[in-house]
Amino acid sequence: MNVGIVGLGLIGGSMAKSIKARTGHTVYGIARSEETLMMARMCGAIDGALTDETLPQCDLILVAIRPQAAIDWVRDHADRIAKSAILVDLCGVKRTVVAAISPIAEAHGFAYIGGHPMAGKERGGFTSATEDLYVGASMILTPDKRTDMRQLDILKAFFLDVGFAGLTFSTPEEHDRIIAYTSQLAHIVSSAYIKSPEAQRRRGFSAGSFRDMTRVARLDEDMWTELFLDDADYLTEELDILIQHLQEYAAVLKDRDAQKLHDLLKDGREKKASAGGH
């Protein structure tokens, strides 16, 4: 199978490396910089550049760039995509992307399914990409009325081959609602937490909990600004819930109310237990 990858940062670059390490597929890639494209070719992550000549040859196209850029790329290249091809975007939000790309795909006759690999790192770029990023991860897909079983079978086999543990099916709405809590809220909390003046005076006093809380504060502010705003309705709901809970803790601490504090902590522990490890 010929696979085209648009964007060779952490997500697209790891996809390219995973495909070449684990399958016999041919990979064509495109990146913002010639340097990245050259690195990808030199290390064997891609077989060649994704161009106007190679794009029509692709059976599967993975779009691994920011939401608006993904929409613009598909709109600009739709007439070069084969009608037999399947296109999957790998963006971190789904409603805005699916709503824009679905009608383009339908008008041009190729298959399109929204996707989101549940894997990542705090550092981006091709140099951070690894062939094992997706090992054991979940791949979320948002099929619609145009999706048939043959396409899902192809995608299932492909994503399992590159290391994913399984597929999770969702609607764009459900995806964005859940991801606001499981991913986006954590990034905002981390970004806010690290702004305490104590963060600069912590040397010798930090351990695993500090590293865990601050790891994702090292984010790409351009990308996350776009993701947060595309999901602002669900994200603000989650922020309001969190702020309410934080105010409860603050109130019992100010009152020195040991029993209420104990009850809040016990409730949190029990909710963690019922939620499981993920």
JSON list of C-alpha atoms in Angstrom, two decimals, residues 46-228:
[
{"chain": "A", "resi": 46, "resn": "ILE", "atom": "CA", "xyz": [9.89, 7.96, 4.03]},
{"chain": "A", "resi": 47, "resn": "ASP", "atom": "CA", "xyz": [10.58, 6.59, 0.57]},
{"chain": "A", "resi": 48, "resn": "GLY", "atom": "CA", "xyz": [10.03, 9.89, -1.19]},
{"chain": "A", "resi": 49, "resn": "ALA", "atom": "CA", "xyz": [8.27, 13.23, -1.15]},
{"chain": "A", "resi": 50, "resn": "LEU", "atom": "CA", "xyz": [4.50, 13.57, -1.30]},
{"chain": "A", "resi": 51, "resn": "THR", "atom": "CA", "xyz": [4.03, 15.64, -4.44]},
{"chain": "A", "resi": 52, "resn": "ASP", "atom": "CA", "xyz": [1.36, 16.31, -7.06]},
{"chain": "A", "resi": 53, "resn": "GLU", "atom": "CA", "xyz": [2.76, 13.26, -8.87]},
{"chain": "A", "resi": 54, "resn": "THR", "atom": "CA", "xyz": [2.85, 10.83, -5.91]},
{"chain": "A", "resi": 55, "resn": "LEU", "atom": "CA", "xyz": [-0.35, 11.98, -4.16]},
{"chain": "A", "resi": 56, "resn": "PRO", "atom": "CA", "xyz": [-2.71, 10.35, -6.71]},
{"chain": "A", "resi": 57, "resn": "GLN", "atom": "CA", "xyz": [-0.85, 7.05, -6.16]},
{"chain": "A", "resi": 58, "resn": "CYS", "atom": "CA", "xyz": [-1.62, 6.96, -2.44]},
{"chain": "A", "resi": 59, "resn": "ASP", "atom": "CA", "xyz": [-4.11, 4.42, -1.09]},
{"chain": "A", "resi": 60, "resn": "LEU", "atom": "CA", "xyz": [-4.09, 5.95, 2.39]},
{"chain": "A", "resi": 61, "resn": "ILE", "atom": "CA", "xyz": [-3.42, 9.58, 3.29]},
{"chain": "A", "resi": 62, "resn": "LEU", "atom": "CA", "xyz": [-2.73, 10.62, 6.88]},
{"chain": "A", "resi": 63, "resn": "VAL", "atom": "CA", "xyz": [-2.97, 14.34, 7.60]},
{"chain": "A", "resi": 64, "resn": "ALA", "atom": "CA", "xyz": [-0.92, 15.12, 10.72]},
{"chain": "A", "resi": 65, "resn": "ILE", "atom": "CA", "xyz": [-0.93, 18.92, 10.94]},
{"chain": "A", "resi": 66, "resn": "ARG", "atom": "CA", "xyz": [-2.94, 21.49, 12.89]},
{"chain": "A", "resi": 67, "resn": "PRO", "atom": "CA", "xyz": [-6.72, 21.59, 12.38]},
{"chain": "A", "resi": 68, "resn": "GLN", "atom": "CA", "xyz": [-7.04, 24.65, 10.14]},
{"chain": "A", "resi": 69, "resn": "ALA", "atom": "CA", "xyz": [-3.93, 23.70, 8.17]},
{"chain": "A", "resi": 70, "resn": "ALA", "atom": "CA", "xyz": [-5.37, 20.20, 7.68]},
{"chain": "A", "resi": 71, "resn": "ILE", "atom": "CA", "xyz": [-8.63, 21.62, 6.35]},
{"chain": "A", "resi": 72, "resn": "ASP", "atom": "CA", "xyz": [-6.78, 23.98, 4.01]},
{"chain": "A", "resi": 73, "resn": "TRP", "atom": "CA", "xyz": [-4.47, 21.20, 2.74]},
{"chain": "A", "resi": 74, "resn": "VAL", "atom": "CA", "xyz": [-7.35, 18.87, 1.92]},
{"chain": "A", "resi": 75, "resn": "ARG", "atom": "CA", "xyz": [-9.27, 21.64, 0.19]},
{"chain": "A", "resi": 76, "resn": "ASP", "atom": "CA", "xyz": [-6.23, 22.60, -1.88]},
{"chain": "A", "resi": 77, "resn": "HIS", "atom": "CA", "xyz": [-5.31, 19.01, -2.87]},
{"chain": "A", "resi": 78, "resn": "ALA", "atom": "CA", "xyz": [-8.69, 17.27, -3.07]},
{"chain": "A", "resi": 79, "resn": "ASP", "atom": "CA", "xyz": [-8.66, 17.07, -6.86]},
{"chain": "A", "resi": 80, "resn": "ARG", "atom": "CA", "xyz": [-5.36, 15.12, -6.73]},
{"chain": "A", "resi": 81, "resn": "ILE", "atom": "CA", "xyz": [-6.60, 12.47, -4.29]},
{"chain": "A", "resi": 82, "resn": "ALA", "atom": "CA", "xyz": [-7.65, 9.17, -5.89]},
{"chain": "A", "resi": 83, "resn": "LYS", "atom": "CA", "xyz": [-11.32, 8.22, -5.55]},
{"chain": "A", "resi": 84, "resn": "SER", "atom": "CA", "xyz": [-10.19, 4.85, -4.21]},
{"chain": "A", "resi": 85, "resn": "ALA", "atom": "CA", "xyz": [-8.12, 6.45, -1.43]},
{"chain": "A", "resi": 86, "resn": "ILE", "atom": "CA", "xyz": [-8.94, 6.73, 2.27]},
{"chain": "A", "resi": 87, "resn": "LEU", "atom": "CA", "xyz": [-8.00, 9.98, 4.01]},
{"chain": "A", "resi": 88, "resn": "VAL", "atom": "CA", "xyz": [-7.66, 10.14, 7.81]},
{"chain": "A", "resi": 89, "resn": "ASP", "atom": "CA", "xyz": [-6.84, 13.32, 9.68]},
{"chain": "A", "resi": 90, "resn": "LEU", "atom": "CA", "xyz": [-4.91, 12.92, 12.95]},
{"chain": "A", "resi": 91, "resn": "CYS", "atom": "CA", "xyz": [-5.95, 16.20, 14.57]},
{"chain": "A", "resi": 92, "resn": "GLY", "atom": "CA", "xyz": [-6.63, 16.54, 18.29]},
{"chain": "A", "resi": 93, "resn": "VAL", "atom": "CA", "xyz": [-10.13, 17.97, 17.79]},
{"chain": "A", "resi": 94, "resn": "LYS", "atom": "CA", "xyz": [-12.80, 16.48, 15.58]},
{"chain": "A", "resi": 95, "resn": "ARG", "atom": "CA", "xyz": [-15.94, 18.60, 15.23]},
{"chain": "A", "resi": 96, "resn": "THR", "atom": "CA", "xyz": [-14.46, 21.52, 13.30]},
{"chain": "A", "resi": 97, "resn": "VAL", "atom": "CA", "xyz": [-12.19, 19.31, 11.18]},
{"chain": "A", "resi": 98, "resn": "VAL", "atom": "CA", "xyz": [-14.78, 16.67, 10.29]},
{"chain": "A", "resi": 99, "resn": "ALA", "atom": "CA", "xyz": [-17.43, 19.30, 9.51]},
{"chain": "A", "resi": 100, "resn": "ALA", "atom": "CA", "xyz": [-15.06, 20.97, 7.03]},
{"chain": "A", "resi": 101, "resn": "ILE", "atom": "CA", "xyz": [-13.38, 17.95, 5.41]},
{"chain": "A", "resi": 102, "resn": "SER", "atom": "CA", "xyz": [-16.39, 15.60, 5.08]},
{"chain": "A", "resi": 103, "resn": "PRO", "atom": "CA", "xyz": [-18.17, 17.64, 2.39]},
{"chain": "A", "resi": 104, "resn": "ILE", "atom": "CA", "xyz": [-14.91, 18.08, 0.47]},
{"chain": "A", "resi": 105, "resn": "ALA", "atom": "CA", "xyz": [-14.34, 14.32, 0.46]},
{"chain": "A", "resi": 106, "resn": "GLU", "atom": "CA", "xyz": [-17.91, 13.62, -0.56]},
{"chain": "A", "resi": 107, "resn": "ALA", "atom": "CA", "xyz": [-17.75, 16.12, -3.41]},
{"chain": "A", "resi": 108, "resn": "HIS", "atom": "CA", "xyz": [-14.52, 14.58, -4.75]},
{"chain": "A", "resi": 109, "resn": "GLY", "atom": "CA", "xyz": [-15.49, 10.95, -4.19]},
{"chain": "A", "resi": 110, "resn": "PHE", "atom": "CA", "xyz": [-12.77, 9.73, -1.81]},
{"chain": "A", "resi": 111, "resn": "ALA", "atom": "CA", "xyz": [-13.31, 8.21, 1.65]},
{"chain": "A", "resi": 112, "resn": "TYR", "atom": "CA", "xyz": [-12.63, 10.29, 4.73]},
{"chain": "A", "resi": 113, "resn": "ILE", "atom": "CA", "xyz": [-12.65, 9.31, 8.41]},
{"chain": "A", "resi": 114, "resn": "GLY", "atom": "CA", "xyz": [-11.64, 11.52, 11.30]},
{"chain": "A", "resi": 115, "resn": "GLY", "atom": "CA", "xyz": [-8.93, 10.10, 13.54]},
{"chain": "A", "resi": 116, "resn": "HIS", "atom": "CA", "xyz": [-6.92, 10.86, 16.68]},
{"chain": "A", "resi": 117, "resn": "PRO", "atom": "CA", "xyz": [-4.03, 8.71, 17.91]},
{"chain": "A", "resi": 118, "resn": "MET", "atom": "CA", "xyz": [-4.01, 8.73, 21.70]},
{"chain": "A", "resi": 119, "resn": "ALA", "atom": "CA", "xyz": [-0.28, 9.10, 22.08]},
{"chain": "A", "resi": 120, "resn": "GLY", "atom": "CA", "xyz": [2.17, 11.96, 22.37]},
{"chain": "A", "resi": 121, "resn": "LYS", "atom": "CA", "xyz": [5.09, 13.61, 24.10]},
{"chain": "A", "resi": 122, "resn": "GLU", "atom": "CA", "xyz": [5.71, 17.03, 25.60]},
{"chain": "A", "resi": 123, "resn": "ARG", "atom": "CA", "xyz": [8.30, 17.71, 22.88]},
{"chain": "A", "resi": 124, "resn": "GLY", "atom": "CA", "xyz": [7.33, 17.92, 19.24]},
{"chain": "A", "resi": 125, "resn": "GLY", "atom": "CA", "xyz": [9.07, 17.82, 15.88]},
{"chain": "A", "resi": 126, "resn": "PHE", "atom": "CA", "xyz": [10.53, 15.07, 13.75]},
{"chain": "A", "resi": 127, "resn": "THR", "atom": "CA", "xyz": [13.56, 14.70, 16.01]},
{"chain": "A", "resi": 128, "resn": "SER", "atom": "CA", "xyz": [11.22, 13.61, 18.83]},
{"chain": "A", "resi": 129, "resn": "ALA", "atom": "CA", "xyz": [9.36, 11.12, 16.62]},
{"chain": "A", "resi": 130, "resn": "THR", "atom": "CA", "xyz": [9.88, 7.44, 17.41]},
{"chain": "A", "resi": 131, "resn": "GLU", "atom": "CA", "xyz": [8.85, 4.16, 15.83]},
{"chain": "A", "resi": 132, "resn": "ASP", "atom": "CA", "xyz": [7.31, 2.94, 19.09]},
{"chain": "A", "resi": 133, "resn": "LEU", "atom": "CA", "xyz": [5.18, 5.99, 20.00]},
{"chain": "A", "resi": 134, "resn": "TYR", "atom": "CA", "xyz": [1.96, 4.16, 19.16]},
{"chain": "A", "resi": 135, "resn": "VAL", "atom": "CA", "xyz": [2.76, 0.81, 20.74]},
{"chain": "A", "resi": 136, "resn": "GLY", "atom": "CA", "xyz": [-0.14, -0.10, 23.02]},
{"chain": "A", "resi": 137, "resn": "ALA", "atom": "CA", "xyz": [-2.04, 3.13, 22.29]},
{"chain": "A", "resi": 138, "resn": "SER", "atom": "CA", "xyz": [-5.66, 3.55, 21.22]},
{"chain": "A", "resi": 139, "resn": "MET", "atom": "CA", "xyz": [-6.57, 4.94, 17.81]},
{"chain": "A", "resi": 140, "resn": "ILE", "atom": "CA", "xyz": [-9.83, 6.87, 17.81]},
{"chain": "A", "resi": 141, "resn": "LEU", "atom": "CA", "xyz": [-11.86, 6.93, 14.58]},
{"chain": "A", "resi": 142, "resn": "THR", "atom": "CA", "xyz": [-15.07, 8.83, 13.83]},
{"chain": "A", "resi": 143, "resn": "PRO", "atom": "CA", "xyz": [-16.76, 6.95, 10.97]},
{"chain": "A", "resi": 144, "resn": "ASP", "atom": "CA", "xyz": [-19.96, 8.33, 9.45]},
{"chain": "A", "resi": 145, "resn": "LYS", "atom": "CA", "xyz": [-22.74, 7.24, 7.10]},
{"chain": "A", "resi": 146, "resn": "ARG", "atom": "CA", "xyz": [-20.34, 7.10, 4.13]},
{"chain": "A", "resi": 147, "resn": "THR", "atom": "CA", "xyz": [-17.94, 4.72, 5.89]},
{"chain": "A", "resi": 148, "resn": "ASP", "atom": "CA", "xyz": [-18.17, 1.06, 4.89]},
{"chain": "A", "resi": 149, "resn": "MET", "atom": "CA", "xyz": [-16.86, -2.07, 6.59]},
{"chain": "A", "resi": 150, "resn": "ARG", "atom": "CA", "xyz": [-14.16, -2.60, 3.96]},
{"chain": "A", "resi": 151, "resn": "GLN", "atom": "CA", "xyz": [-12.61, 0.76, 4.81]},
{"chain": "A", "resi": 152, "resn": "LEU", "atom": "CA", "xyz": [-12.74, 0.03, 8.54]},
{"chain": "A", "resi": 153, "resn": "ASP", "atom": "CA", "xyz": [-11.16, -3.39, 7.98]},
{"chain": "A", "resi": 154, "resn": "ILE", "atom": "CA", "xyz": [-8.31, -1.76, 6.04]},
{"chain": "A", "resi": 155, "resn": "LEU", "atom": "CA", "xyz": [-7.75, 0.84, 8.75]},
{"chain": "A", "resi": 156, "resn": "LYS", "atom": "CA", "xyz": [-7.97, -1.69, 11.57]},
{"chain": "A", "resi": 157, "resn": "ALA", "atom": "CA", "xyz": [-5.33, -3.91, 9.97]},
{"chain": "A", "resi": 158, "resn": "PHE", "atom": "CA", "xyz": [-3.13, -0.91, 9.22]},
{"chain": "A", "resi": 159, "resn": "PHE", "atom": "CA", "xyz": [-3.25, 0.68, 12.68]},
{"chain": "A", "resi": 160, "resn": "LEU", "atom": "CA", "xyz": [-2.75, -2.63, 14.47]},
{"chain": "A", "resi": 161, "resn": "ASP", "atom": "CA", "xyz": [0.25, -3.32, 12.23]},
{"chain": "A", "resi": 162, "resn": "VAL", "atom": "CA", "xyz": [1.94, -0.06, 13.26]},
{"chain": "A", "resi": 163, "resn": "GLY", "atom": "CA", "xyz": [1.56, -0.84, 16.95]},
{"chain": "A", "resi": 164, "resn": "PHE", "atom": "CA", "xyz": [-1.82, 0.38, 18.19]},
{"chain": "A", "resi": 165, "resn": "ALA", "atom": "CA", "xyz": [-3.52, -1.86, 20.73]},
{"chain": "A", "resi": 166, "resn": "GLY", "atom": "CA", "xyz": [-6.95, -1.29, 19.23]},
{"chain": "A", "resi": 167, "resn": "LEU", "atom": "CA", "xyz": [-9.48, 1.08, 17.70]},
{"chain": "A", "resi": 168, "resn": "THR", "atom": "CA", "xyz": [-12.04, 3.18, 19.56]},
{"chain": "A", "resi": 169, "resn": "PHE", "atom": "CA", "xyz": [-15.04, 4.44, 17.61]},
{"chain": "A", "resi": 170, "resn": "SER", "atom": "CA", "xyz": [-16.67, 7.73, 18.49]},
{"chain": "A", "resi": 171, "resn": "THR", "atom": "CA", "xyz": [-18.63, 10.65, 17.10]},
{"chain": "A", "resi": 172, "resn": "PRO", "atom": "CA", "xyz": [-16.84, 13.99, 16.67]},
{"chain": "A", "resi": 173, "resn": "GLU", "atom": "CA", "xyz": [-19.08, 15.45, 19.40]},
{"chain": "A", "resi": 174, "resn": "GLU", "atom": "CA", "xyz": [-18.30, 12.69, 21.91]},
{"chain": "A", "resi": 175, "resn": "HIS", "atom": "CA", "xyz": [-14.60, 12.83, 21.08]},
{"chain": "A", "resi": 176, "resn": "ASP", "atom": "CA", "xyz": [-14.34, 16.55, 21.73]},
{"chain": "A", "resi": 177, "resn": "ARG", "atom": "CA", "xyz": [-16.38, 16.35, 24.94]},
{"chain": "A", "resi": 178, "resn": "ILE", "atom": "CA", "xyz": [-14.21, 13.60, 26.43]},
{"chain": "A", "resi": 179, "resn": "ILE", "atom": "CA", "xyz": [-10.86, 14.91, 25.14]},
{"chain": "A", "resi": 180, "resn": "ALA", "atom": "CA", "xyz": [-11.59, 18.28, 26.79]},
{"chain": "A", "resi": 181, "resn": "TYR", "atom": "CA", "xyz": [-11.30, 16.46, 30.13]},
{"chain": "A", "resi": 182, "resn": "THR", "atom": "CA", "xyz": [-8.73, 13.73, 29.46]},
{"chain": "A", "resi": 183, "resn": "SER", "atom": "CA", "xyz": [-6.20, 15.86, 27.56]},
{"chain": "A", "resi": 184, "resn": "GLN", "atom": "CA", "xyz": [-6.88, 19.55, 27.18]},
{"chain": "A", "resi": 185, "resn": "LEU", "atom": "CA", "xyz": [-7.77, 20.27, 30.82]},
{"chain": "A", "resi": 186, "resn": "ALA", "atom": "CA", "xyz": [-4.56, 18.58, 31.98]},
{"chain": "A", "resi": 187, "resn": "HIS", "atom": "CA", "xyz": [-2.49, 20.86, 29.72]},
{"chain": "A", "resi": 188, "resn": "ILE", "atom": "CA", "xyz": [-4.19, 23.99, 31.05]},
{"chain": "A", "resi": 189, "resn": "VAL", "atom": "CA", "xyz": [-3.80, 22.87, 34.67]},
{"chain": "A", "resi": 190, "resn": "SER", "atom": "CA", "xyz": [-0.12, 22.11, 34.10]},
{"chain": "A", "resi": 191, "resn": "SER", "atom": "CA", "xyz": [0.42, 25.49, 32.45]},
{"chain": "A", "resi": 192, "resn": "ALA", "atom": "CA", "xyz": [-1.28, 27.30, 35.34]},
{"chain": "A", "resi": 193, "resn": "TYR", "atom": "CA", "xyz": [0.41, 25.22, 38.07]},
{"chain": "A", "resi": 194, "resn": "ILE", "atom": "CA", "xyz": [3.94, 26.02, 36.90]},
{"chain": "A", "resi": 195, "resn": "LYS", "atom": "CA", "xyz": [3.28, 29.77, 37.19]},
{"chain": "A", "resi": 196, "resn": "SER", "atom": "CA", "xyz": [3.61, 29.78, 40.98]},
{"chain": "A", "resi": 197, "resn": "PRO", "atom": "CA", "xyz": [6.67, 31.77, 42.14]},
{"chain": "A", "resi": 198, "resn": "GLU", "atom": "CA", "xyz": [7.65, 28.64, 44.10]},
{"chain": "A", "resi": 199, "resn": "ALA", "atom": "CA", "xyz": [8.34, 26.83, 40.83]},
{"chain": "A", "resi": 200, "resn": "GLN", "atom": "CA", "xyz": [11.54, 28.87, 40.51]},
{"chain": "A", "resi": 201, "resn": "ARG", "atom": "CA", "xyz": [12.60, 28.05, 44.08]},
{"chain": "A", "resi": 202, "resn": "ARG", "atom": "CA", "xyz": [11.87, 24.34, 44.06]},
{"chain": "A", "resi": 203, "resn": "ARG", "atom": "CA", "xyz": [15.42, 22.99, 43.64]},
{"chain": "A", "resi": 204, "resn": "GLY", "atom": "CA", "xyz": [15.94, 20.03, 45.95]},
{"chain": "A", "resi": 205, "resn": "PHE", "atom": "CA", "xyz": [12.26, 19.87, 46.88]},
{"chain": "A", "resi": 206, "resn": "SER", "atom": "CA", "xyz": [10.61, 18.27, 43.83]},
{"chain": "A", "resi": 207, "resn": "ALA", "atom": "CA", "xyz": [9.89, 14.63, 43.15]},
{"chain": "A", "resi": 208, "resn": "GLY", "atom": "CA", "xyz": [7.61, 12.58, 40.93]},
{"chain": "A", "resi": 209, "resn": "SER", "atom": "CA", "xyz": [4.40, 14.47, 41.63]},
{"chain": "A", "resi": 210, "resn": "PHE", "atom": "CA", "xyz": [5.97, 17.78, 40.54]},
{"chain": "A", "resi": 211, "resn": "ARG", "atom": "CA", "xyz": [7.34, 16.23, 37.34]},
{"chain": "A", "resi": 212, "resn": "ASP", "atom": "CA", "xyz": [3.97, 14.64, 36.56]},
{"chain": "A", "resi": 213, "resn": "MET", "atom": "CA", "xyz": [2.09, 17.90, 37.12]},
{"chain": "A", "resi": 214, "resn": "THR", "atom": "CA", "xyz": [4.44, 20.06, 35.06]},
{"chain": "A", "resi": 215, "resn": "ARG", "atom": "CA", "xyz": [5.46, 17.72, 32.22]},
{"chain": "A", "resi": 216, "resn": "VAL", "atom": "CA", "xyz": [2.89, 18.89, 29.68]},
{"chain": "A", "resi": 217, "resn": "ALA", "atom": "CA", "xyz": [3.38, 22.58, 30.49]},
{"chain": "A", "resi": 218, "resn": "ARG", "atom": "CA", "xyz": [6.19, 22.33, 27.94]},
{"chain": "A", "resi": 219, "resn": "LEU", "atom": "CA", "xyz": [3.67, 22.58, 25.14]},
{"chain": "A", "resi": 220, "resn": "ASP", "atom": "CA", "xyz": [3.47, 24.11, 21.66]},
{"chain": "A", "resi": 221, "resn": "GLU", "atom": "CA", "xyz": [1.43, 27.22, 22.43]},
{"chain": "A", "resi": 222, "resn": "ASP", "atom": "CA", "xyz": [0.51, 27.81, 18.78]},
{"chain": "A", "resi": 223, "resn": "MET", "atom": "CA", "xyz": [-1.00, 24.35, 18.34]},
{"chain": "A", "resi": 224, "resn": "TRP", "atom": "CA", "xyz": [-2.69, 24.19, 21.73]},
{"chain": "A", "resi": 225, "resn": "THR", "atom": "CA", "xyz": [-4.23, 27.65, 21.33]},
{"chain": "A", "resi": 226, "resn": "GLU", "atom": "CA", "xyz": [-5.98, 26.36, 18.21]},
{"chain": "A", "resi": 227, "resn": "LEU", "atom": "CA", "xyz": [-7.05, 23.10, 19.85]},
{"chain": "A", "resi": 228, "resn": "PHE", "atom": "CA", "xyz": [-8.36, 24.86, 22.97]}
]
